[in-house]
Coordinates of C-alpha atoms in Angstrom, one line a residue:
X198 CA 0.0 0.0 0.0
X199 CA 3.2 2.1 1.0
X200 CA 4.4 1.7 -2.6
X201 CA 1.3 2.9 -4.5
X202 CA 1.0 6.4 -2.3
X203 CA 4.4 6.8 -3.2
X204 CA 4.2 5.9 -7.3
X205 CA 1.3 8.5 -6.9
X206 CA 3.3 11.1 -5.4
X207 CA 6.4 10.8 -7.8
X208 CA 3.3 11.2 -10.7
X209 CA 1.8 14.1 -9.1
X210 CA 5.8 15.4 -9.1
X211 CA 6.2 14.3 -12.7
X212 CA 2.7 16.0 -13.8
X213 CA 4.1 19.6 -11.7
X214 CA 7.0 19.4 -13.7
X215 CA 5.1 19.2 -16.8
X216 CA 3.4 22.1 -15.9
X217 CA 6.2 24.5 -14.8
X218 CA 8.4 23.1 -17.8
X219 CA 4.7 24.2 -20.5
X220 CA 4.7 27.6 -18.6
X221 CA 8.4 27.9 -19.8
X222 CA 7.9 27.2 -23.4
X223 CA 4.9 27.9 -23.9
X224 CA 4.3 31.8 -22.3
X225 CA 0.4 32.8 -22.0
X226 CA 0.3 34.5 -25.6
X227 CA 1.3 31.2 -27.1
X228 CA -1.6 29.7 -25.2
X229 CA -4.4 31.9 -26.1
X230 CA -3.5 31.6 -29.4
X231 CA -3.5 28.1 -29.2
X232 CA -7.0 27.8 -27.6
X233 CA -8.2 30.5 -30.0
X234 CA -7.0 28.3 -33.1
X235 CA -8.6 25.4 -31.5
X236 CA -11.9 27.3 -30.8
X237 CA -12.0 28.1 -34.3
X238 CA -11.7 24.9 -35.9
X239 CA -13.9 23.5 -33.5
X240 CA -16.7 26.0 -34.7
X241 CA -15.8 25.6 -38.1
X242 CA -16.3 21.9 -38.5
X243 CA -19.2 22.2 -36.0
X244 CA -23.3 22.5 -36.9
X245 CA -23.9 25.3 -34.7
X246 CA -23.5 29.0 -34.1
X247 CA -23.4 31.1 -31.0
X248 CA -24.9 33.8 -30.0
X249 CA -23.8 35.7 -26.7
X250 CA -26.6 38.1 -25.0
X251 CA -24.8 39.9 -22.0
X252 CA -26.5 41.8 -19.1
X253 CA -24.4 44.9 -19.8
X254 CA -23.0 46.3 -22.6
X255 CA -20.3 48.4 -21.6
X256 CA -21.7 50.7 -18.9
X257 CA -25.4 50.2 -20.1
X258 CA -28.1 47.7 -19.7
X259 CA -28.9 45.6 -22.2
X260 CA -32.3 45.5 -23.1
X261 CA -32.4 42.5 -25.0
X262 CA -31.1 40.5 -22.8
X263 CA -34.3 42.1 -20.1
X264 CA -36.3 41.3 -23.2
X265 CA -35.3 37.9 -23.0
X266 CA -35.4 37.0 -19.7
X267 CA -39.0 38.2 -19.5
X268 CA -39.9 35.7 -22.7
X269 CA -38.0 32.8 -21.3
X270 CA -40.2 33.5 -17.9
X271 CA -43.6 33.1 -19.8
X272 CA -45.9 29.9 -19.1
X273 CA -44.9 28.2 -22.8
X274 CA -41.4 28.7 -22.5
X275 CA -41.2 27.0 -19.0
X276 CA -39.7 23.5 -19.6
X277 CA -36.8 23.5 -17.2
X278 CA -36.2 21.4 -14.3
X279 CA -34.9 24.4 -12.0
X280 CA -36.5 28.3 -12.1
X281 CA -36.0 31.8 -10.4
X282 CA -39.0 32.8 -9.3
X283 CA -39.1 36.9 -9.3
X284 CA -41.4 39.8 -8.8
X285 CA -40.8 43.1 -10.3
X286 CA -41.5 46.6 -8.6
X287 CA -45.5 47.9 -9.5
X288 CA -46.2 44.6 -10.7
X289 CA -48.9 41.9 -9.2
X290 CA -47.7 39.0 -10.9
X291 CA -44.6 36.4 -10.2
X292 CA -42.7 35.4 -13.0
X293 CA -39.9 32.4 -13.5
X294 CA -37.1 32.5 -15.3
X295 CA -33.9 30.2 -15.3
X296 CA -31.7 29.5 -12.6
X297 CA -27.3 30.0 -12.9
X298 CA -26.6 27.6 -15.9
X299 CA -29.5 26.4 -16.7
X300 CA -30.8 25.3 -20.6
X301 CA -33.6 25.3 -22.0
X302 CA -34.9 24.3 -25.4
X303 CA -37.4 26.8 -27.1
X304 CA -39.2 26.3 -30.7
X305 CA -39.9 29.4 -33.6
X306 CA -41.3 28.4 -36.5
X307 CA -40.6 24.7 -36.4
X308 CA -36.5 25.4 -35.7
X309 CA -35.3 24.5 -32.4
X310 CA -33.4 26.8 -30.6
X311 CA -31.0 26.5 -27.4
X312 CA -31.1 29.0 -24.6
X313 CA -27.8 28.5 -21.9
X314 CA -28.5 30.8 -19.0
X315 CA -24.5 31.5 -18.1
X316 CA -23.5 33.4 -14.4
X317 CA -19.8 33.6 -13.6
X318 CA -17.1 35.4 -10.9
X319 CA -16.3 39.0 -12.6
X320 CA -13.1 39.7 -12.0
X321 CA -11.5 42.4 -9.7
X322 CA -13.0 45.8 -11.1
X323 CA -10.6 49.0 -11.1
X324 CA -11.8 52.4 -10.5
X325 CA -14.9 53.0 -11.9
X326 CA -18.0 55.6 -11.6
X327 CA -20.4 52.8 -11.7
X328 CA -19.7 49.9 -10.1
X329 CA -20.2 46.7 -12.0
X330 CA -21.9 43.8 -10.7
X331 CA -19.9 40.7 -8.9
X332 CA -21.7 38.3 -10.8
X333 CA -21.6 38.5 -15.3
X334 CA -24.5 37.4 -16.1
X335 CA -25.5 36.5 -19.8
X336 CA -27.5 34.1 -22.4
X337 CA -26.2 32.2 -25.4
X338 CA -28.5 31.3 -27.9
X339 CA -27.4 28.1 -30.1
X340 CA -28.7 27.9 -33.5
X341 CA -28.0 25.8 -36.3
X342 CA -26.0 27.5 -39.1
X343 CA -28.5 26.3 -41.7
X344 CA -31.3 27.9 -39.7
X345 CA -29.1 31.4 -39.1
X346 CA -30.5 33.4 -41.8
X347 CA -33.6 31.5 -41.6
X348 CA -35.2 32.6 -37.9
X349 CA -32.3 35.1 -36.5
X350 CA -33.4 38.3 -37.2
X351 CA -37.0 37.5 -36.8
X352 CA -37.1 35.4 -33.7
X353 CA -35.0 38.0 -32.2
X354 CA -37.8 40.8 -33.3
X355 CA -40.6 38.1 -31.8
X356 CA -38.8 38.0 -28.6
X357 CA -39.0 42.0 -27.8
X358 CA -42.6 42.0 -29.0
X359 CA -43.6 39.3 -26.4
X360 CA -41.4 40.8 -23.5
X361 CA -43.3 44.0 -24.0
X362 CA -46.3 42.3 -23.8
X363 CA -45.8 39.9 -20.7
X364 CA -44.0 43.7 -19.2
X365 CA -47.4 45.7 -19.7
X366 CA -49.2 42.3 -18.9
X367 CA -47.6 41.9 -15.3
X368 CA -46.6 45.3 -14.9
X369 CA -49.7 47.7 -13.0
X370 CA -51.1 50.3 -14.9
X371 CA -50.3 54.0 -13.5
X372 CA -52.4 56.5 -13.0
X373 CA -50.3 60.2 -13.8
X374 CA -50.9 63.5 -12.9
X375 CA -49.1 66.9 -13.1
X376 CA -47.3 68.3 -10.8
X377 CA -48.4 71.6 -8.8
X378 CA -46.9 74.8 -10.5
X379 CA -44.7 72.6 -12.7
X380 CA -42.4 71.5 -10.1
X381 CA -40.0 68.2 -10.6
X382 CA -39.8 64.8 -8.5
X383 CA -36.6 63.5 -7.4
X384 CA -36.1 61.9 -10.5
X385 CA -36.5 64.9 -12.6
X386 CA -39.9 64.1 -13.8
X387 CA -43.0 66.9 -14.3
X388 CA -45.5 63.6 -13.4
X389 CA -46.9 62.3 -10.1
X390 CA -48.1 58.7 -10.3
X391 CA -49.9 56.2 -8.1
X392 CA -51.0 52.8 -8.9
X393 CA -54.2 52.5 -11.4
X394 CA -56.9 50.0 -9.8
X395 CA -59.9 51.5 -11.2
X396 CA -62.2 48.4 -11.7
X397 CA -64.2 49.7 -14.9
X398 CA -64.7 47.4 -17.9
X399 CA -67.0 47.3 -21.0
X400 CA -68.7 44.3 -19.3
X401 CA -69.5 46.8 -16.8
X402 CA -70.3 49.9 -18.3
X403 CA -74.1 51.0 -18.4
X404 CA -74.0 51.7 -22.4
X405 CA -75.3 50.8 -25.6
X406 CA -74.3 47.7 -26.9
X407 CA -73.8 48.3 -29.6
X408 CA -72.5 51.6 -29.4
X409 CA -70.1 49.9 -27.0
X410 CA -68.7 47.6 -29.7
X411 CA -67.9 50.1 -32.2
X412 CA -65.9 51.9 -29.3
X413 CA -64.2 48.5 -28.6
X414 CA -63.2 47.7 -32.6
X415 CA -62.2 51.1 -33.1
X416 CA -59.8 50.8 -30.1
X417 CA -58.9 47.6 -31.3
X418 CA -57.9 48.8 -34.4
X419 CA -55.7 51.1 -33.4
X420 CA -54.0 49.0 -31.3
X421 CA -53.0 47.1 -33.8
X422 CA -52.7 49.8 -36.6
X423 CA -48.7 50.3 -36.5
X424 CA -48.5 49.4 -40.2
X425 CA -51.7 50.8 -41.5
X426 CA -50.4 54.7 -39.9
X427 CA -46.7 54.2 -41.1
X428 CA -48.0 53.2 -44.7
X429 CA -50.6 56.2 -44.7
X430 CA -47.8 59.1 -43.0
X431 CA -50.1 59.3 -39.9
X432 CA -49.2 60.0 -36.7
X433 CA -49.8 57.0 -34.5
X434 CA -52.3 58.3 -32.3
X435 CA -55.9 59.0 -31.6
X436 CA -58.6 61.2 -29.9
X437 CA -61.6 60.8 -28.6
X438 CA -63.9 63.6 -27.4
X439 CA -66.9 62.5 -24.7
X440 CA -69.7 64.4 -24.3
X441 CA -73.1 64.5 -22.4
X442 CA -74.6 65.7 -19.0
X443 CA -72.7 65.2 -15.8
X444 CA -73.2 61.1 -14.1
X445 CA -73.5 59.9 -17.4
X446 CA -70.2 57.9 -17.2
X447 CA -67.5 59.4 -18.9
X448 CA -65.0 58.9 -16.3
X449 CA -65.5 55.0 -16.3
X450 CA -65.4 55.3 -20.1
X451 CA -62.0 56.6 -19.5
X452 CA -61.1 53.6 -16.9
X453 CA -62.8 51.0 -19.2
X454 CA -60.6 52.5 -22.4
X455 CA -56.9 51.6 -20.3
X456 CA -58.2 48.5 -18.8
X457 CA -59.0 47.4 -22.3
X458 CA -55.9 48.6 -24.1
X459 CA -53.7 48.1 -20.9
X460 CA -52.4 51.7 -21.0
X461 CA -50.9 54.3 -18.6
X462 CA -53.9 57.5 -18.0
X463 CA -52.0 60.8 -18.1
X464 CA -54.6 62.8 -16.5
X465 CA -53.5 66.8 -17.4
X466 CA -55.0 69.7 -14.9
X467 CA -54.6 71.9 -17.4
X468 CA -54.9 75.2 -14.5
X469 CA -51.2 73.8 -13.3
X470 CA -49.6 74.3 -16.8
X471 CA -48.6 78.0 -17.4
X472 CA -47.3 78.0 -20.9
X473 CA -46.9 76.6 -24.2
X474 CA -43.6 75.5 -23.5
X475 CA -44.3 74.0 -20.0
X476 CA -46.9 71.9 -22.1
X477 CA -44.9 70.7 -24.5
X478 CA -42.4 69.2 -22.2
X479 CA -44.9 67.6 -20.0
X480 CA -46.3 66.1 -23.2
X481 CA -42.6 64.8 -24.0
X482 CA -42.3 63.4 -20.9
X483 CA -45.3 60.9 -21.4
X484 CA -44.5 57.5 -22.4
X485 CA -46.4 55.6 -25.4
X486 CA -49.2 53.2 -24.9
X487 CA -51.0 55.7 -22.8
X488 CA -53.9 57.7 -22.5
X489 CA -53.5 61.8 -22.1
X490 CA -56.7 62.7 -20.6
X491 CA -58.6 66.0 -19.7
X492 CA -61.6 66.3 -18.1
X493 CA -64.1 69.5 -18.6
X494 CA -62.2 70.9 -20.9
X495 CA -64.4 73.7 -21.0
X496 CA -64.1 74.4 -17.2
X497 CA -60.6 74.1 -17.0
X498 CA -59.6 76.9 -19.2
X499 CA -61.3 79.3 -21.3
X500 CA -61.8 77.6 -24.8
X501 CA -65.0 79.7 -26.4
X502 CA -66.2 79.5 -29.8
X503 CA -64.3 82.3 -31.2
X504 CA -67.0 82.5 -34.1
X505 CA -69.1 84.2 -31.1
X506 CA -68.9 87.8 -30.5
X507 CA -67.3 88.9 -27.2
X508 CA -69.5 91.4 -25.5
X509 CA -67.1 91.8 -22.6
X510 CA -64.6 93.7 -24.8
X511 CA -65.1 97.4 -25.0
X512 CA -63.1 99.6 -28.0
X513 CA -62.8 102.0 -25.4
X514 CA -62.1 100.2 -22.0
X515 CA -59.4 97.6 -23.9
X516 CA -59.0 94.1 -23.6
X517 CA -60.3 92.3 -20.7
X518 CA -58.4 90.4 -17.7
X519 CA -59.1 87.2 -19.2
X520 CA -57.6 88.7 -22.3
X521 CA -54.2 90.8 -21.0
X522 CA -53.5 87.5 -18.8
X523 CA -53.3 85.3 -21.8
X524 CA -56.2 82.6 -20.9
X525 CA -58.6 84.2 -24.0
X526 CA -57.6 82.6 -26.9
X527 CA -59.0 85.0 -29.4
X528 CA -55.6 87.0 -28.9
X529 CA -53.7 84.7 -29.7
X530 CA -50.4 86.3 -29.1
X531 CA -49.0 83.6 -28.0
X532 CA -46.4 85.2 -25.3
X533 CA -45.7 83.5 -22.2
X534 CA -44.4 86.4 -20.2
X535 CA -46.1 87.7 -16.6
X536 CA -47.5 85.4 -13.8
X537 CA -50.9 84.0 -15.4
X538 CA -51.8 81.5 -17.1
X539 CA -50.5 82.1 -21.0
X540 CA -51.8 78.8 -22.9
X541 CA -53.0 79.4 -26.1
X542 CA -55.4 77.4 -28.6
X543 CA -52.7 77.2 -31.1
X544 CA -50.4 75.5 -28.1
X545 CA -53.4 73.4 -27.2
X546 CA -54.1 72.2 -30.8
X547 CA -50.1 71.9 -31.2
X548 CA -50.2 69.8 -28.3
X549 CA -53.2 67.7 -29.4
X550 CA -52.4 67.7 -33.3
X551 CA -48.9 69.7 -34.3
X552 CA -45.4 68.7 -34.4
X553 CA -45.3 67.9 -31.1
X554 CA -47.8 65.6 -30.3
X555 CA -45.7 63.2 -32.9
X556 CA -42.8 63.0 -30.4
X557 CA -44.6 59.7 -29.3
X558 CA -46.6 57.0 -30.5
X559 CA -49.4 54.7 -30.1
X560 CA -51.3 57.3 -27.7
X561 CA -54.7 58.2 -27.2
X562 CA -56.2 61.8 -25.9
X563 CA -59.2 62.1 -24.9
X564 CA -61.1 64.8 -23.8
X565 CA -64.4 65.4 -21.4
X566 CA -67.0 68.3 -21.6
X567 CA -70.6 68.6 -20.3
X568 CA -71.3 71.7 -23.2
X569 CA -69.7 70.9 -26.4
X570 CA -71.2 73.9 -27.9
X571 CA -69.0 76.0 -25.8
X572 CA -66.0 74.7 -27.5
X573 CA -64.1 76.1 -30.6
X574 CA -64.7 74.1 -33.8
X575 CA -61.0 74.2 -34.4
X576 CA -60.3 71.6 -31.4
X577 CA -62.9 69.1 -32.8
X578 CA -62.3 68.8 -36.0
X579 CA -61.0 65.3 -37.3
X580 CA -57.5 64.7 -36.4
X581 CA -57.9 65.7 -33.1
X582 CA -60.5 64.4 -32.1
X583 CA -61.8 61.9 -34.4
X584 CA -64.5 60.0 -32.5
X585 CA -67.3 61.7 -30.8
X586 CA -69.1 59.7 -28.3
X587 CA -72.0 61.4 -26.6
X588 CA -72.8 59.7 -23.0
X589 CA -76.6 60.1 -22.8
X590 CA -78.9 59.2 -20.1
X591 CA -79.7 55.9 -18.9
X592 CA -82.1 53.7 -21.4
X593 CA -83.4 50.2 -21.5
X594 CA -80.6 48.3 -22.6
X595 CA -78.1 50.4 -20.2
X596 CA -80.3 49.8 -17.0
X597 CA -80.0 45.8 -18.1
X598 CA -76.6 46.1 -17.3
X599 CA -76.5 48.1 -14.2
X600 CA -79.3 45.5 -12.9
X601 CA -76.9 42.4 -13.4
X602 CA -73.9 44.5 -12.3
X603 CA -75.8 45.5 -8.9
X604 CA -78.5 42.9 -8.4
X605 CA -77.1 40.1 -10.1
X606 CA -80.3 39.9 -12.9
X607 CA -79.4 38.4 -16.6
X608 CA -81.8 37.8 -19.6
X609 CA -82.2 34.1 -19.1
X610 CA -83.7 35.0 -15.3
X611 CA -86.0 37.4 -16.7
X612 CA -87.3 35.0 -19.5
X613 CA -87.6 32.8 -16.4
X614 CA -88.8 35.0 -13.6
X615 CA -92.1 35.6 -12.1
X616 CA -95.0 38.0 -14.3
X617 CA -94.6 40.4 -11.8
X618 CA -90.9 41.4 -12.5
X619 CA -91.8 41.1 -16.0
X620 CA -94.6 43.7 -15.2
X621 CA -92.7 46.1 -13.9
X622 CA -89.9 45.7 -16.1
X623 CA -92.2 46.6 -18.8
X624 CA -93.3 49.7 -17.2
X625 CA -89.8 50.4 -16.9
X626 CA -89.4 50.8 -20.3
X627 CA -91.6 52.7 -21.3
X628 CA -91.0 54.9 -18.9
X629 CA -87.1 55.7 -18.2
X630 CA -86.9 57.2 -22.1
X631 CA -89.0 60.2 -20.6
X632 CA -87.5 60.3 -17.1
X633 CA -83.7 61.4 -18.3
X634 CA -82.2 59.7 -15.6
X635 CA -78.2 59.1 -15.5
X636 CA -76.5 55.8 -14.7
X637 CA -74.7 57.6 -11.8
X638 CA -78.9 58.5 -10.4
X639 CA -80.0 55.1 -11.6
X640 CA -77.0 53.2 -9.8
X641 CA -78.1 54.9 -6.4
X642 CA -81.2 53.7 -6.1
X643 CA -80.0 50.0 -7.2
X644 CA -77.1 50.4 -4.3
X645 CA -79.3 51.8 -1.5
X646 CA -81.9 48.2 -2.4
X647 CA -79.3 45.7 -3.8
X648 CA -79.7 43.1 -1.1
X649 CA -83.9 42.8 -2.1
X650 CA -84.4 42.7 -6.0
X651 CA -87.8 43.3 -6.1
X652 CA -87.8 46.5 -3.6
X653 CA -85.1 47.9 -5.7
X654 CA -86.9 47.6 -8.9
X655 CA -90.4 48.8 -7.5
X656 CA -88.8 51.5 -5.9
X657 CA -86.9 52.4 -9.1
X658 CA -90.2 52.3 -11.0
X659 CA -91.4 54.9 -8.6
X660 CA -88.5 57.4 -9.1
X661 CA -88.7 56.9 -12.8
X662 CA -92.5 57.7 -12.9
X663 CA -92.1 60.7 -10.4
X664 CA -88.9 62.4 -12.7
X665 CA -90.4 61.5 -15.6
X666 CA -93.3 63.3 -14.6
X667 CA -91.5 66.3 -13.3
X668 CA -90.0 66.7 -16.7
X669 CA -93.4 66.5 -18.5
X670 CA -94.5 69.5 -16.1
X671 CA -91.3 71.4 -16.7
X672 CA -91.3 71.0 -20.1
X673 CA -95.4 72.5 -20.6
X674 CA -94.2 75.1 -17.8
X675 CA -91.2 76.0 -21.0
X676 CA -94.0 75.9 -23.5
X677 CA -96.4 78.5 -21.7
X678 CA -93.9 80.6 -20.8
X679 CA -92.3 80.5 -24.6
X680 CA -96.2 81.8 -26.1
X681 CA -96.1 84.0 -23.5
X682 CA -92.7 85.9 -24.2
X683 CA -93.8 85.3 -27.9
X684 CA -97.0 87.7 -27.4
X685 CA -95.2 89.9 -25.6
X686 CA -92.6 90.0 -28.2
X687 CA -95.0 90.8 -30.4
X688 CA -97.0 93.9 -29.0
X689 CA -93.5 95.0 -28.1
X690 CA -93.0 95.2 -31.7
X691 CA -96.4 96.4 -32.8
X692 CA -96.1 99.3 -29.7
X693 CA -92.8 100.6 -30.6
X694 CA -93.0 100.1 -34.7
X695 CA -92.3 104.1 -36.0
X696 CA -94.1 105.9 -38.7
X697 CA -98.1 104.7 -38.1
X698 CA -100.9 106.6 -39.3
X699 CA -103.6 106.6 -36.8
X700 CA -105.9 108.6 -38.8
X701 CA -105.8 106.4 -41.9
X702 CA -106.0 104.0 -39.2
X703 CA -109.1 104.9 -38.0
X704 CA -110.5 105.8 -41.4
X705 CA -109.9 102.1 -42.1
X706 CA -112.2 101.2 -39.1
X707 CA -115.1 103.9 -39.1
X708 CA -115.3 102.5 -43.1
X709 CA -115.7 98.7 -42.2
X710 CA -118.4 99.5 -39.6
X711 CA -120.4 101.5 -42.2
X712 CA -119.5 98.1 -44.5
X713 CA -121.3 96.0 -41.5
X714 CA -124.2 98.1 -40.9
X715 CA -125.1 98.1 -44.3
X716 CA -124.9 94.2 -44.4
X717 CA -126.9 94.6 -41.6
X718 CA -130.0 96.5 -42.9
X719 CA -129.7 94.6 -46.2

């Protein structure tokens, strides 16, 4: 037993020797060239190609490799043995991804395809601004040479399409808004956001179905329009103007639109944002896939018909406060000196429909009024706002939804029910056309009954009948009073009309008595 550890120890001298005597003849030039050579003819008589994805690049992230982690993480790709789990920052969902050298075979287009997840000891770093990472992280990707030019380019455009997806998939929508007079974050950034959980959906909105649908292709077609604007030199965005009495639902049209489309809501207080300039970078600082919003448009800043004459403007007194501090936009000076507010229309339509709003793409404005006749025919023209949606009061088929979404009632249990409910859901109808009752009125009686079905929908009834009622009142009460200012209107005119000639006047009159007592005697 002696003599074997000894034989072993004079090999183990023999092999150190070796070493020492290689390191002498062979210095590490000599060897890197040797391994290079030996690399190359190893690829070059080999079936496959590789393809090395790093984390960084330099001093910057990569964002293909992100792109590809976040494909290898989704549910189809999942075939390994060992995963990461992770969960990113604003994001309610856990996604997997490989673990330190791990493989894992993916398929494109019938080609199979080998992903290596590869983690290894960076060596020491030198003096740096940003410090590196201990760990180098990368992928290689293993293709086939006959497959290269096959699947390369497009695979690798596939990949970045479905990471965005799975990203605004697990990612939670944002809700922004502008910040007070202008100011910056810590980051630099003229936004203020908070996490977007409105719970608003088509399913759920109290609207025509119909009417809903065409909203829900047209947004669908957008979405997928990328090709159709680039072929026809379009800007890749569009807006949408709502419209309609307050309660009607235009905010949780809004809510319904980004939960659909999965987009960010850039809501813009447009009383915060002093000048032109100030709203051209906050539109610049808005990312795409997202929805610019402003609500009561015609509340937030002064946006009149300019077609109207301005009867507040005396020749003699000059221009008015509204005028001098910039908010009238029938100046249209444009200057943004002096402490008010200095937004013009032509800033607002720039922002809407100009050079600028093409900083960006795949966004949507839309924009909320309850009088659309107080706004200026310029800012709802086509290409700006292309769809107008008016959000009228509550009718038949609407109230069908807001019963299911409150009391739980479908079609099937109404074909079903008792005659009663049929009954009264029949007088419902004919009714709630002449009542001009909003969702927002209509959902209050439904919340303040929704654990007894029938009390809710009697007592609905009853409001219905008593507004509709009140309107048929109000609108006689308009009709009166209309004759009435019409006969007044007219004597007014008859009184002060110049130039009459009593005397032929009464001529006239003494000449068709005589004309009737004559008749008379005949």
């Amino acid at each position: 037993m002696k003599e074997y550890w000894t034989s072993f120890a004079s090999l183990l001298g023999v092999l150190a020797f070796c070493q020492t005597l290689l390191q002498t003849v062979f210095p590490p030039e000599l060897r890197f060239a040797l391994i290079k050579l030996f690399n190359r003819v190893f690829h070059w008589f080999s079936s496959y190609c590789y393809f090395d994805i790093t984390e960084i690049d330099g001093v910057n992230t990569n964002e293909l490799y992100n792109a590809v982690q976040l494909y290898l993480s989704s549910s189809v790709s999942i075939t390994g043995s060992r995963l990461s789990l992770t969960r990113a920052l604003n994001s309610s969902a856990i996604t997997f991804g490989l673990s330190n050298n791990d493989v894992i075979v993916d398929y494109f287009n019938g080609v199979n395809v080998l992903w290596e997840h590869i983690v290894t000891q960076r060596q020491s770093q030198t003096f740096s601004w940003r410090p590196l990472p201990e760990e180098k992280r990368g992928f290689t990707l293993r293709i086939k040479k006959r497959d290269k030019s096959l699947i390369l380019n497009s695979y690798l455009d596939f990949i970045m399409d479905k990471a965005n997806e799975i990203r605004r998939k697990n990612q939670d929508r944002l809700l922004y808004t502008n910040s007070r007079g202008g100011s910056l974050d810590s980051r630099g950034h003229p936004w203020e956001s908070v996490p977007f959980k409105h719970p608003s959906t088509f399913d759920t909105l109290a609207m025509d179905p119909e009417k809903k649908s065409e909203i829900m292709n047209d947004l669908k077609d957008f979405a997928d329009g990328q090709n159709f604007y680039q072929k026809t030199g379009r800007a890749w965005k569009r807006g949408y103007l709502l419209y309609g009495p307050p309660g009607t639902g235009k905010s949780s049209m809004i809510a319904a639109m980004a939960n659909f489309l999965g987009y960010d809501i850039y809501d813009l207080e447009l009383t915060e944002v002093h000048t032109n300039s100030e709203l051209r970078k906050l539109l610049m600082k808005t990312s795409s896939k997202s929805i610019i919003v402003i609500e009561d448009i015609d509340c937030s800043i002064n946006l009149s018909n300019r077609k109207k004459p301005n009867n507040n403007i005396n020749s003699n007194s000059g221009p008015s406060p509204d005028m001098r501090n910039g908010s009238g936009f029938g100046s249209g000076s444009g200057h943004e000196e002096g402490g008010g507010n200095t937004i013009t229309l032509s800033g607002l339509l720039n922002f809407t429909d100009g050079l600028w709003s093409c900083c960006g793409s795949e966004r949507i404005f839309v924009f909320t009024t309850n009088h659309i006749e107080k706004l200026d025919p310029a800012l709802l023209r086509c290409g700006r706002m292309d769809m107008h949606i008016f959000m009228s009061y509550c009718s038949f088929s609407s109230l069908k939804i807001l019963l299911k979404n409150y009391l739980g009632y479908n079609e099937e249990e109404e074909e079903e029910g008792n005659k009663a409910n049929d009954v009264v859901l029949g007088d419902i109808e004919t009714v709630i056309e002449k009542a001009q009752m909003t969702p927002a009125d209509v959902s209050e009686v439904l919340i303040k009954n929704r654990r007894d079905r029938a009390k809710a929908v009697r007592e609905l009834l009853e409001v219905l009948k008593l507004k509709a009622k009140a309107n048929n009142s109000t609108e006689l009460g308009n009709r009166t009073s209309e004759r009435v200012e019409e006969e007044e209107e007219q004597e007014k005119r008859a009184l002060e009309s110049p130039n009459v000639d009593f005397d032929h006047l009464s001529s006239c009159d003494n000449n068709k008595n005589g004309e009737k007592e004559e008749s008379k005697e005949k």
